[in-house]
PDB file of C-alpha atoms in Angstrom:
ATOM      1  CA  MET A   1     -15.513 -21.584   2.390  1.00  0.00           C
ATOM      2  CA  SER A   2     -16.702 -21.508   6.005  1.00  0.00           C
ATOM      3  CA  THR A   3     -13.206 -22.571   7.069  1.00  0.00           C
ATOM      4  CA  VAL A   4     -11.681 -19.709   5.085  1.00  0.00           C
ATOM      5  CA  PHE A   5     -13.992 -17.134   6.671  1.00  0.00           C
ATOM      6  CA  THR A   6     -13.403 -18.558  10.137  1.00  0.00           C
ATOM      7  CA  ILE A   7      -9.635 -18.331   9.762  1.00  0.00           C
ATOM      8  CA  ALA A   8      -9.996 -14.827   8.278  1.00  0.00           C
ATOM      9  CA  ALA A   9     -11.951 -13.719  11.353  1.00  0.00           C
ATOM     10  CA  LEU A  10      -9.357 -15.271  13.670  1.00  0.00           C
ATOM     11  CA  THR A  11      -6.586 -13.541  11.716  1.00  0.00           C
ATOM     12  CA  LEU A  12      -8.347 -10.182  12.125  1.00  0.00           C
ATOM     13  CA  HIS A  13      -8.728 -10.807  15.850  1.00  0.00           C
ATOM     14  CA  GLU A  14      -5.067 -11.777  16.145  1.00  0.00           C
ATOM     15  CA  ALA A  15      -3.918  -8.715  14.180  1.00  0.00           C
ATOM     16  CA  ALA A  16      -5.979  -6.445  16.415  1.00  0.00           C
ATOM     17  CA  ARG A  17      -4.217  -7.859  19.501  1.00  0.00           C
ATOM     18  CA  ARG A  18      -0.671  -7.389  18.230  1.00  0.00           C
ATOM     19  CA  LYS A  19       1.470  -4.509  19.440  1.00  0.00           C
ATOM     20  CA  VAL A  20       2.150  -3.526  15.843  1.00  0.00           C
ATOM     21  CA  LEU A  21      -1.447  -2.289  15.605  1.00  0.00           C
ATOM     22  CA  ARG A  22      -0.867   0.169  18.428  1.00  0.00           C
ATOM     23  CA  SER A  23       2.328   1.318  16.737  1.00  0.00           C
ATOM     24  CA  LEU A  24       0.437   1.848  13.476  1.00  0.00           C
ATOM     25  CA  ALA A  25      -2.230   3.845  15.297  1.00  0.00           C
ATOM     26  CA  VAL A  26       0.337   6.089  17.016  1.00  0.00           C
ATOM     27  CA  LEU A  27       2.263   6.715  13.779  1.00  0.00           C
ATOM     28  CA  THR A  28      -0.956   7.456  11.918  1.00  0.00           C
ATOM     29  CA  VAL A  29      -2.196   9.941  14.542  1.00  0.00           C
ATOM     30  CA  ILE A  30       1.190  11.701  14.501  1.00  0.00           C
ATOM     31  CA  LEU A  31       1.178  11.910  10.695  1.00  0.00           C
ATOM     32  CA  LEU A  32      -2.412  13.175  10.555  1.00  0.00           C
ATOM     33  CA  GLY A  33      -1.651  15.752  13.235  1.00  0.00           C
ATOM     34  CA  LEU A  34       1.421  17.015  11.400  1.00  0.00           C
ATOM     35  CA  SER A  35      -0.505  17.164   8.122  1.00  0.00           C
ATOM     36  CA  ALA A  36      -3.327  19.153   9.763  1.00  0.00           C
ATOM     37  CA  TRP A  37      -0.772  21.673  10.998  1.00  0.00           C
ATOM     38  CA  GLY A  38       0.940  21.774   7.599  1.00  0.00           C
ATOM     39  CA  PHE A  39      -2.270  22.306   5.636  1.00  0.00           C
ATOM     40  CA  ASN A  40      -3.356  24.963   8.115  1.00  0.00           C
ATOM     41  CA  ARG A  41      -0.109  26.817   7.437  1.00  0.00           C
ATOM     42  CA  LEU A  42      -0.656  26.299   3.708  1.00  0.00           C
ATOM     43  CA  ASN A  43      -4.089  27.898   3.992  1.00  0.00           C
ATOM     44  CA  ALA A  44      -2.633  30.818   5.956  1.00  0.00           C
ATOM     45  CA  GLU A  45      -0.001  31.314   3.249  1.00  0.00           C
ATOM     46  CA  PHE A  46      -2.304  31.166   0.229  1.00  0.00           C
ATOM     47  CA  GLY A  47      -5.591  32.281   1.812  1.00  0.00           C
ATOM     48  CA  GLY A  48      -7.665  29.531   0.203  1.00  0.00           C
ATOM     49  CA  LEU A  49      -7.152  27.471  -2.930  1.00  0.00           C
ATOM     50  CA  THR A  50      -8.022  30.186  -5.415  1.00  0.00           C
ATOM     51  CA  THR A  51      -4.829  30.105  -7.473  1.00  0.00           C
ATOM     52  CA  GLY A  52      -3.086  27.473  -9.557  1.00  0.00           C
ATOM     53  CA  GLU A  53      -0.026  27.641  -7.314  1.00  0.00           C
ATOM     54  CA  ALA A  54      -2.110  26.862  -4.251  1.00  0.00           C
ATOM     55  CA  ARG A  55      -3.683  23.815  -5.897  1.00  0.00           C
ATOM     56  CA  ILE A  56      -0.283  22.561  -6.996  1.00  0.00           C
ATOM     57  CA  ALA A  57       1.047  22.960  -3.452  1.00  0.00           C
ATOM     58  CA  ALA A  58      -2.000  21.184  -2.003  1.00  0.00           C
ATOM     59  CA  SER A  59      -1.671  18.307  -4.474  1.00  0.00           C
ATOM     60  CA  ILE A  60       2.012  17.809  -3.720  1.00  0.00           C
ATOM     61  CA  VAL A  61       1.565  17.933   0.067  1.00  0.00           C
ATOM     62  CA  LEU A  62      -1.503  15.668  -0.047  1.00  0.00           C
ATOM     63  CA  ASN A  63       0.307  13.029  -2.111  1.00  0.00           C
ATOM     64  CA  LEU A  64       3.333  13.332   0.171  1.00  0.00           C
ATOM     65  CA  VAL A  65       1.183  12.631   3.232  1.00  0.00           C
ATOM     66  CA  MET A  66      -0.608   9.792   1.436  1.00  0.00           C
ATOM     67  CA  PHE A  67       2.777   8.262   0.666  1.00  0.00           C
ATOM     68  CA  GLY A  68       3.520   8.430   4.378  1.00  0.00           C
ATOM     69  CA  LEU A  69       0.275   6.578   5.084  1.00  0.00           C
ATOM     70  CA  SER A  70       1.081   3.974   2.433  1.00  0.00           C
ATOM     71  CA  LEU A  71       4.544   3.513   3.974  1.00  0.00           C
ATOM     72  CA  ILE A  72       3.004   3.006   7.436  1.00  0.00           C
ATOM     73  CA  ALA A  73       0.578   0.490   5.922  1.00  0.00           C
ATOM     74  CA  ALA A  74       3.457  -1.241   4.123  1.00  0.00           C
ATOM     75  CA  LEU A  75       5.459  -1.583   7.331  1.00  0.00           C
ATOM     76  CA  GLY A  76       2.453  -2.807   9.287  1.00  0.00           C
ATOM     77  CA  THR A  77       1.155  -5.357   6.806  1.00  0.00           C
ATOM     78  CA  ALA A  78       4.623  -6.665   5.935  1.00  0.00           C
ATOM     79  CA  PHE A  79       5.451  -7.337   9.569  1.00  0.00           C
ATOM     80  CA  LEU A  80       1.988  -8.763  10.217  1.00  0.00           C
ATOM     81  CA  ALA A  81       2.074 -11.145   7.254  1.00  0.00           C
ATOM     82  CA  GLY A  82       5.315 -12.798   8.355  1.00  0.00           C
ATOM     83  CA  PRO A  83       4.320 -13.830  11.903  1.00  0.00           C
ATOM     84  CA  THR A  84       0.819 -14.723  10.757  1.00  0.00           C
ATOM     85  CA  LEU A  85       2.068 -17.670   8.694  1.00  0.00           C
ATOM     86  CA  ALA A  86       5.712 -18.385   9.512  1.00  0.00           C
ATOM     87  CA  GLY A  87       5.137 -17.643  13.189  1.00  0.00           C
ATOM     88  CA  ASP A  88       2.404 -20.274  13.381  1.00  0.00           C
ATOM     89  CA  MET A  89       4.726 -22.827  11.773  1.00  0.00           C
ATOM     90  CA  GLU A  90       7.630 -22.058  14.107  1.00  0.00           C
ATOM     91  CA  SER A  91       5.438 -22.120  17.234  1.00  0.00           C
ATOM     92  CA  GLY A  92       3.711 -25.373  16.277  1.00  0.00           C
ATOM     93  CA  ILE A  93       0.241 -23.814  16.073  1.00  0.00           C
ATOM     94  CA  ALA A  94      -0.018 -24.701  12.380  1.00  0.00           C
ATOM     95  CA  LEU A  95       0.784 -28.361  13.113  1.00  0.00           C
ATOM     96  CA  SER A  96      -1.964 -28.673  15.708  1.00  0.00           C
ATOM     97  CA  MET A  97      -4.466 -26.868  13.494  1.00  0.00           C
ATOM     98  CA  LEU A  98      -3.660 -28.829  10.327  1.00  0.00           C
ATOM     99  CA  ALA A  99      -3.882 -32.135  12.194  1.00  0.00           C
ATOM    100  CA  ARG A 100      -7.617 -31.618  11.907  1.00  0.00           C
ATOM    101  CA  PRO A 101      -9.398 -32.001   8.531  1.00  0.00           C
ATOM    102  CA  VAL A 102      -8.339 -28.508   7.424  1.00  0.00           C
ATOM    103  CA  ARG A 103      -6.568 -28.074   4.118  1.00  0.00           C
ATOM    104  CA  ARG A 104      -3.490 -25.909   3.966  1.00  0.00           C
ATOM    105  CA  TYR A 105      -4.778 -23.792   1.084  1.00  0.00           C
ATOM    106  CA  ALA A 106      -7.856 -22.909   3.194  1.00  0.00           C
ATOM    107  CA  VAL A 107      -5.608 -21.747   6.035  1.00  0.00           C
ATOM    108  CA  LEU A 108      -3.498 -19.648   3.683  1.00  0.00           C
ATOM    109  CA  LEU A 109      -6.503 -18.154   1.918  1.00  0.00           C
ATOM    110  CA  GLY A 110      -8.187 -17.353   5.233  1.00  0.00           C
ATOM    111  CA  LYS A 111      -5.113 -15.613   6.597  1.00  0.00           C
ATOM    112  CA  TRP A 112      -4.698 -13.703   3.325  1.00  0.00           C
ATOM    113  CA  LEU A 113      -8.324 -12.573   3.375  1.00  0.00           C
ATOM    114  CA  GLY A 114      -8.094 -11.445   6.996  1.00  0.00           C
ATOM    115  CA  LEU A 115      -4.945  -9.434   6.295  1.00  0.00           C
ATOM    116  CA  VAL A 116      -6.509  -7.883   3.170  1.00  0.00           C
ATOM    117  CA  VAL A 117      -9.498  -6.704   5.197  1.00  0.00           C
ATOM    118  CA  PHE A 118      -7.215  -5.391   7.936  1.00  0.00           C
ATOM    119  CA  GLY A 119      -4.783  -3.581   5.635  1.00  0.00           C
ATOM    120  CA  GLY A 120      -7.444  -2.270   3.279  1.00  0.00           C
ATOM    121  CA  SER A 121      -9.589  -0.955   6.141  1.00  0.00           C
ATOM    122  CA  PHE A 122      -6.606   0.812   7.682  1.00  0.00           C
ATOM    123  CA  VAL A 123      -5.653   2.552   4.431  1.00  0.00           C
ATOM    124  CA  VAL A 124      -9.221   3.587   3.596  1.00  0.00           C
ATOM    125  CA  LEU A 125     -10.045   4.904   7.086  1.00  0.00           C
ATOM    126  CA  ALA A 126      -6.724   6.721   7.540  1.00  0.00           C
ATOM    127  CA  GLY A 127      -6.878   8.079   3.981  1.00  0.00           C
ATOM    128  CA  LEU A 128     -10.449   9.274   4.448  1.00  0.00           C
ATOM    129  CA  ALA A 129      -9.450  11.039   7.671  1.00  0.00           C
ATOM    130  CA  GLN A 130      -6.651  12.752   5.765  1.00  0.00           C
ATOM    131  CA  LEU A 131      -9.018  13.896   3.001  1.00  0.00           C
ATOM    132  CA  ILE A 132     -11.384  15.338   5.603  1.00  0.00           C
ATOM    133  CA  ILE A 133      -8.475  17.233   7.167  1.00  0.00           C
ATOM    134  CA  VAL A 134      -7.575  18.684   3.762  1.00  0.00           C
ATOM    135  CA  LYS A 135     -11.188  19.666   3.102  1.00  0.00           C
ATOM    136  CA  VAL A 136     -11.524  21.402   6.478  1.00  0.00           C
ATOM    137  CA  THR A 137      -8.165  23.212   6.381  1.00  0.00           C
ATOM    138  CA  VAL A 138      -7.809  24.277   2.733  1.00  0.00           C
ATOM    139  CA  ASP A 139     -11.242  23.447   1.254  1.00  0.00           C
ATOM    140  CA  TYR A 140      -9.767  21.028  -1.296  1.00  0.00           C
ATOM    141  CA  TRP A 141     -11.368  17.734  -2.304  1.00  0.00           C
ATOM    142  CA  PRO A 142      -9.567  15.469  -4.815  1.00  0.00           C
ATOM    143  CA  PRO A 143     -11.251  14.645  -8.129  1.00  0.00           C
ATOM    144  CA  HIS A 144     -11.296  10.849  -7.674  1.00  0.00           C
ATOM    145  CA  PRO A 145     -11.031  10.036  -3.941  1.00  0.00           C
ATOM    146  CA  ILE A 146     -12.665   6.606  -4.159  1.00  0.00           C
ATOM    147  CA  ALA A 147     -10.318   5.454  -6.920  1.00  0.00           C
ATOM    148  CA  GLY A 148      -7.316   6.881  -5.078  1.00  0.00           C
ATOM    149  CA  LEU A 149      -8.119   5.118  -1.808  1.00  0.00           C
ATOM    150  CA  ALA A 150      -8.997   1.871  -3.618  1.00  0.00           C
ATOM    151  CA  LEU A 151      -5.623   1.879  -5.389  1.00  0.00           C
ATOM    152  CA  LEU A 152      -3.832   2.509  -2.083  1.00  0.00           C
ATOM    153  CA  ALA A 153      -5.683  -0.470  -0.601  1.00  0.00           C
ATOM    154  CA  GLY A 154      -4.646  -2.481  -3.668  1.00  0.00           C
ATOM    155  CA  GLN A 155      -1.026  -1.494  -3.094  1.00  0.00           C
ATOM    156  CA  THR A 156      -1.284  -2.781   0.473  1.00  0.00           C
ATOM    157  CA  THR A 157      -2.833  -6.033  -0.771  1.00  0.00           C
ATOM    158  CA  VAL A 158       0.028  -6.565  -3.217  1.00  0.00           C
ATOM    159  CA  LEU A 159       2.645  -6.104  -0.520  1.00  0.00           C
ATOM    160  CA  LEU A 160       1.014  -8.338   2.076  1.00  0.00           C
ATOM    161  CA  THR A 161       0.561 -11.053  -0.562  1.00  0.00           C
ATOM    162  CA  LEU A 162       4.269 -10.871  -1.266  1.00  0.00           C
ATOM    163  CA  GLY A 163       4.884 -10.989   2.484  1.00  0.00           C
ATOM    164  CA  LEU A 164       2.849 -14.185   2.783  1.00  0.00           C
ATOM    165  CA  LEU A 165       4.854 -15.821   0.016  1.00  0.00           C
ATOM    166  CA  LEU A 166       8.124 -14.844   1.678  1.00  0.00           C
ATOM    167  CA  SER A 167       6.923 -16.013   5.089  1.00  0.00           C
ATOM    168  CA  ALA A 168       6.245 -19.455   3.622  1.00  0.00           C
ATOM    169  CA  VAL A 169       9.934 -19.882   2.749  1.00  0.00           C
ATOM    170  CA  ILE A 170      11.936 -17.723   5.209  1.00  0.00           C
ATOM    171  CA  SER A 171      11.674 -16.512   8.803  1.00  0.00           C
ATOM    172  CA  PRO A 172       8.993 -13.999   9.896  1.00  0.00           C
ATOM    173  CA  MET A 173      11.406 -11.121  10.523  1.00  0.00           C
ATOM    174  CA  ALA A 174      13.321 -11.702   7.291  1.00  0.00           C
ATOM    175  CA  SER A 175      10.104 -11.830   5.262  1.00  0.00           C
ATOM    176  CA  GLY A 176       9.028  -8.417   6.595  1.00  0.00           C
ATOM    177  CA  VAL A 177      12.426  -6.849   5.963  1.00  0.00           C
ATOM    178  CA  VAL A 178      12.610  -8.207   2.406  1.00  0.00           C
ATOM    179  CA  ALA A 179       9.043  -7.144   1.586  1.00  0.00           C
ATOM    180  CA  VAL A 180       9.559  -3.578   2.825  1.00  0.00           C
ATOM    181  CA  GLY A 181      12.945  -3.436   1.087  1.00  0.00           C
ATOM    182  CA  LEU A 182      11.387  -4.439  -2.222  1.00  0.00           C
ATOM    183  CA  PHE A 183       8.612  -1.884  -1.686  1.00  0.00           C
ATOM    184  CA  GLY A 184      11.187   0.885  -1.217  1.00  0.00           C
ATOM    185  CA  ALA A 185      13.359  -0.295  -4.100  1.00  0.00           C
ATOM    186  CA  THR A 186      10.368  -0.341  -6.456  1.00  0.00           C
ATOM    187  CA  TRP A 187       9.389   3.184  -5.439  1.00  0.00           C
ATOM    188  CA  VAL A 188      12.944   4.441  -6.031  1.00  0.00           C
ATOM    189  CA  ALA A 189      12.995   2.687  -9.409  1.00  0.00           C
ATOM    190  CA  GLY A 190       9.708   4.408 -10.243  1.00  0.00           C
ATOM    191  CA  VAL A 191      11.178   7.807  -9.371  1.00  0.00           C
ATOM    192  CA  VAL A 192      14.211   7.056 -11.536  1.00  0.00           C
ATOM    193  CA  GLY A 193      11.939   5.975 -14.370  1.00  0.00           C
ATOM    194  CA  GLY A 194       9.904   9.179 -14.040  1.00  0.00           C
ATOM    195  CA  ILE A 195      13.063  11.239 -14.308  1.00  0.00           C
ATOM    196  CA  GLY A 196      14.041   9.259 -17.393  1.00  0.00           C
ATOM    197  CA  THR A 197      10.643   9.969 -18.957  1.00  0.00           C
ATOM    198  CA  ALA A 198      10.987  13.683 -18.209  1.00  0.00           C
ATOM    199  CA  LEU A 199      14.442  13.706 -19.809  1.00  0.00           C
ATOM    200  CA  HIS A 200      13.227  11.607 -22.766  1.00  0.00           C
ATOM    201  CA  ASN A 201      15.775   8.917 -21.911  1.00  0.00           C
ATOM    202  CA  ASP A 202      14.138   5.621 -22.846  1.00  0.00           C
ATOM    203  CA  SER A 203      16.746   3.446 -21.120  1.00  0.00           C
ATOM    204  CA  VAL A 204      16.291   5.159 -17.751  1.00  0.00           C
ATOM    205  CA  ALA A 205      12.513   5.328 -18.178  1.00  0.00           C
ATOM    206  CA  ARG A 206      12.449   1.567 -18.752  1.00  0.00           C
ATOM    207  CA  VAL A 207      13.797   1.048 -15.214  1.00  0.00           C
ATOM    208  CA  GLY A 208      10.520   2.288 -13.789  1.00  0.00           C
ATOM    209  CA  GLU A 209       8.416   0.369 -16.306  1.00  0.00           C
ATOM    210  CA  VAL A 210      10.114  -2.945 -15.554  1.00  0.00           C
ATOM    211  CA  SER A 211       9.942  -2.436 -11.790  1.00  0.00           C
ATOM    212  CA  ARG A 212       6.212  -1.700 -11.974  1.00  0.00           C
ATOM    213  CA  VAL A 213       5.649  -4.951 -13.830  1.00  0.00           C
ATOM    214  CA  LEU A 214       7.711  -7.052 -11.429  1.00  0.00           C
ATOM    215  CA  LEU A 215       6.055  -5.536  -8.333  1.00  0.00           C
ATOM    216  CA  PRO A 216       2.866  -3.517  -8.941  1.00  0.00           C
ATOM    217  CA  THR A 217       3.066  -1.407  -5.765  1.00  0.00           C
ATOM    218  CA  ASP A 218       4.564   1.647  -7.485  1.00  0.00           C
ATOM    219  CA  GLY A 219       2.215   1.458 -10.468  1.00  0.00           C
ATOM    220  CA  LEU A 220      -0.831   1.391  -8.182  1.00  0.00           C
ATOM    221  CA  TRP A 221       0.655   4.198  -6.098  1.00  0.00           C
ATOM    222  CA  ARG A 222       1.084   6.388  -9.176  1.00  0.00           C
ATOM    223  CA  GLY A 223      -2.509   5.745 -10.156  1.00  0.00           C
ATOM    224  CA  ALA A 224      -3.593   6.758  -6.649  1.00  0.00           C
ATOM    225  CA  MET A 225      -1.586   9.987  -6.874  1.00  0.00           C
ATOM    226  CA  HIS A 226      -3.259  10.877 -10.157  1.00  0.00           C
ATOM    227  CA  GLY A 227      -6.679  10.367  -8.615  1.00  0.00           C
ATOM    228  CA  LEU A 228      -5.893  12.569  -5.606  1.00  0.00           C
ATOM    229  CA  GLN A 229      -4.082  15.472  -7.254  1.00  0.00           C
ATOM    230  CA  SER A 230      -5.761  18.542  -8.729  1.00  0.00           C
ATOM    231  CA  PRO A 231      -6.775  18.109 -12.409  1.00  0.00           C
ATOM    232  CA  GLY A 232      -4.332  19.650 -14.855  1.00  0.00           C
ATOM    233  CA  VAL A 233      -1.627  20.124 -12.231  1.00  0.00           C
ATOM    234  CA  MET A 234       0.982  18.411 -14.413  1.00  0.00           C
ATOM    235  CA  SER A 235       0.179  20.578 -17.421  1.00  0.00           C
ATOM    236  CA  ALA A 236       0.443  23.772 -15.394  1.00  0.00           C
ATOM    237  CA  ASP A 237       4.230  23.673 -15.371  1.00  0.00           C
ATOM    238  CA  ALA A 238       6.523  21.483 -17.492  1.00  0.00           C
ATOM    239  CA  SER A 239       9.098  21.499 -14.675  1.00  0.00           C
ATOM    240  CA  PHE A 240       6.860  19.112 -12.701  1.00  0.00           C
ATOM    241  CA  ALA A 241       7.547  16.285 -15.158  1.00  0.00           C
ATOM    242  CA  GLY A 242       9.141  13.431 -13.235  1.00  0.00           C
ATOM    243  CA  HIS A 243       8.049  14.819  -9.835  1.00  0.00           C
ATOM    244  CA  PRO A 244       8.021  11.970  -7.267  1.00  0.00           C
ATOM    245  CA  PHE A 245       4.690  13.094  -5.775  1.00  0.00           C
ATOM    246  CA  LEU A 246       2.777  13.930  -8.936  1.00  0.00           C
ATOM    247  CA  SER A 247       1.584  11.521 -11.617  1.00  0.00           C
ATOM    248  CA  ALA A 248       1.040  12.431 -15.254  1.00  0.00           C
ATOM    249  CA  ASP A 249      -1.169   9.486 -16.212  1.00  0.00           C
ATOM    250  CA  PRO A 250      -3.973   7.494 -14.565  1.00  0.00           C
ATOM    251  CA  VAL A 251      -3.684   3.762 -14.064  1.00  0.00           C
ATOM    252  CA  THR A 252      -4.869   1.785 -17.077  1.00  0.00           C
ATOM    253  CA  GLY A 253      -7.292  -1.122 -17.217  1.00  0.00           C
ATOM    254  CA  VAL A 254      -4.538  -3.308 -18.644  1.00  0.00           C
ATOM    255  CA  TYR A 255      -2.300  -2.568 -15.675  1.00  0.00           C
ATOM    256  CA  LEU A 256      -5.103  -3.291 -13.219  1.00  0.00           C
ATOM    257  CA  ALA A 257      -5.674  -6.615 -14.969  1.00  0.00           C
ATOM    258  CA  TRP A 258      -1.958  -7.408 -14.722  1.00  0.00           C
ATOM    259  CA  SER A 259      -2.022  -6.554 -11.006  1.00  0.00           C
ATOM    260  CA  LEU A 260      -4.839  -9.061 -10.484  1.00  0.00           C
ATOM    261  CA  VAL A 261      -2.905 -11.708 -12.429  1.00  0.00           C
ATOM    262  CA  TRP A 262       0.197 -10.926 -10.353  1.00  0.00           C
ATOM    263  CA  LEU A 263      -1.787 -11.366  -7.137  1.00  0.00           C
ATOM    264  CA  ALA A 264      -3.183 -14.708  -8.312  1.00  0.00           C
ATOM    265  CA  VAL A 265       0.271 -15.978  -9.303  1.00  0.00           C
ATOM    266  CA  ILE A 266       1.959 -14.919  -6.048  1.00  0.00           C
ATOM    267  CA  LEU A 267      -0.883 -16.302  -3.951  1.00  0.00           C
ATOM    268  CA  GLY A 268      -0.647 -19.574  -5.877  1.00  0.00           C
ATOM    269  CA  LEU A 269       3.105 -19.721  -5.282  1.00  0.00           C
ATOM    270  CA  ALA A 270       2.530 -19.040  -1.582  1.00  0.00           C
ATOM    271  CA  ALA A 271      -0.002 -21.891  -1.415  1.00  0.00           C
ATOM    272  CA  THR A 272       2.436 -24.234  -3.173  1.00  0.00           C
ATOM    273  CA  ALA A 273       5.304 -23.283  -0.865  1.00  0.00           C
ATOM    274  CA  PHE A 274       3.110 -23.640   2.216  1.00  0.00           C
ATOM    275  CA  SER A 275       1.817 -27.059   1.116  1.00  0.00           C
ATOM    276  CA  ARG A 276       5.398 -28.339   0.771  1.00  0.00           C
ATOM    277  CA  ARG A 277       6.704 -26.779   3.984  1.00  0.00           C
ATOM    278  CA  ASP A 278       7.569 -29.197   6.777  1.00  0.00           C
ATOM    279  CA  LEU A 279       5.639 -28.377   9.935  1.00  0.00           C
TER     280      LEU A 279
END
């Protein structure tokens, strides 16, 4: 395990040196600044969250901004995961490192752990900063902030795990593009499924259900939205059924268990692909 932790620490150090980190920081500061201005205008419009309409507006805007943060995290982790593994193989670094008595699965697990810490820390810190902004500007604090941020970190972990698998079989750039593309496609499928549920169309609703099973990012995102939005916001107005930035139901224990199984399977496939890859 010492090898795994050593490689994880090196992966964190490498990620911190990449230009993509500075890009993530700039995008995050811009998004937080825009959200602070937006919530300040929201407070000026409603004069404090004393009405149901104000809480609905705050919930929608908060989840919208959190989706922006999750998208920034998705872009960053997807394009970090590819070079972290495939880049080492193309540059020959992996060959020199694995010539020593270091097993490939330890290298993969160490890189995965380092990226999980990096991506999870980014989401939690940026999300916490956003919640503080909302509290200061409109005096709103979500009902389940810890669960919401944990699910966002889980979403990031799912995507970077997929990125590692892809980077073991295709080029670094292609792995990032495919991972982000699948992330976006799953979110769109989830929106379509939500609309189907609102319209009581089982065939359309099944699109979202299937997509959330194949790639758990959207399911975890919807659980995060439910934890961050004001309680009862969905029951306040039936017209909000199927809204892309509101969630009617919390994430279930069964779905969380499936997400863990999914992670284990994808990580196992990545280890298998990496062990068979010519260096």
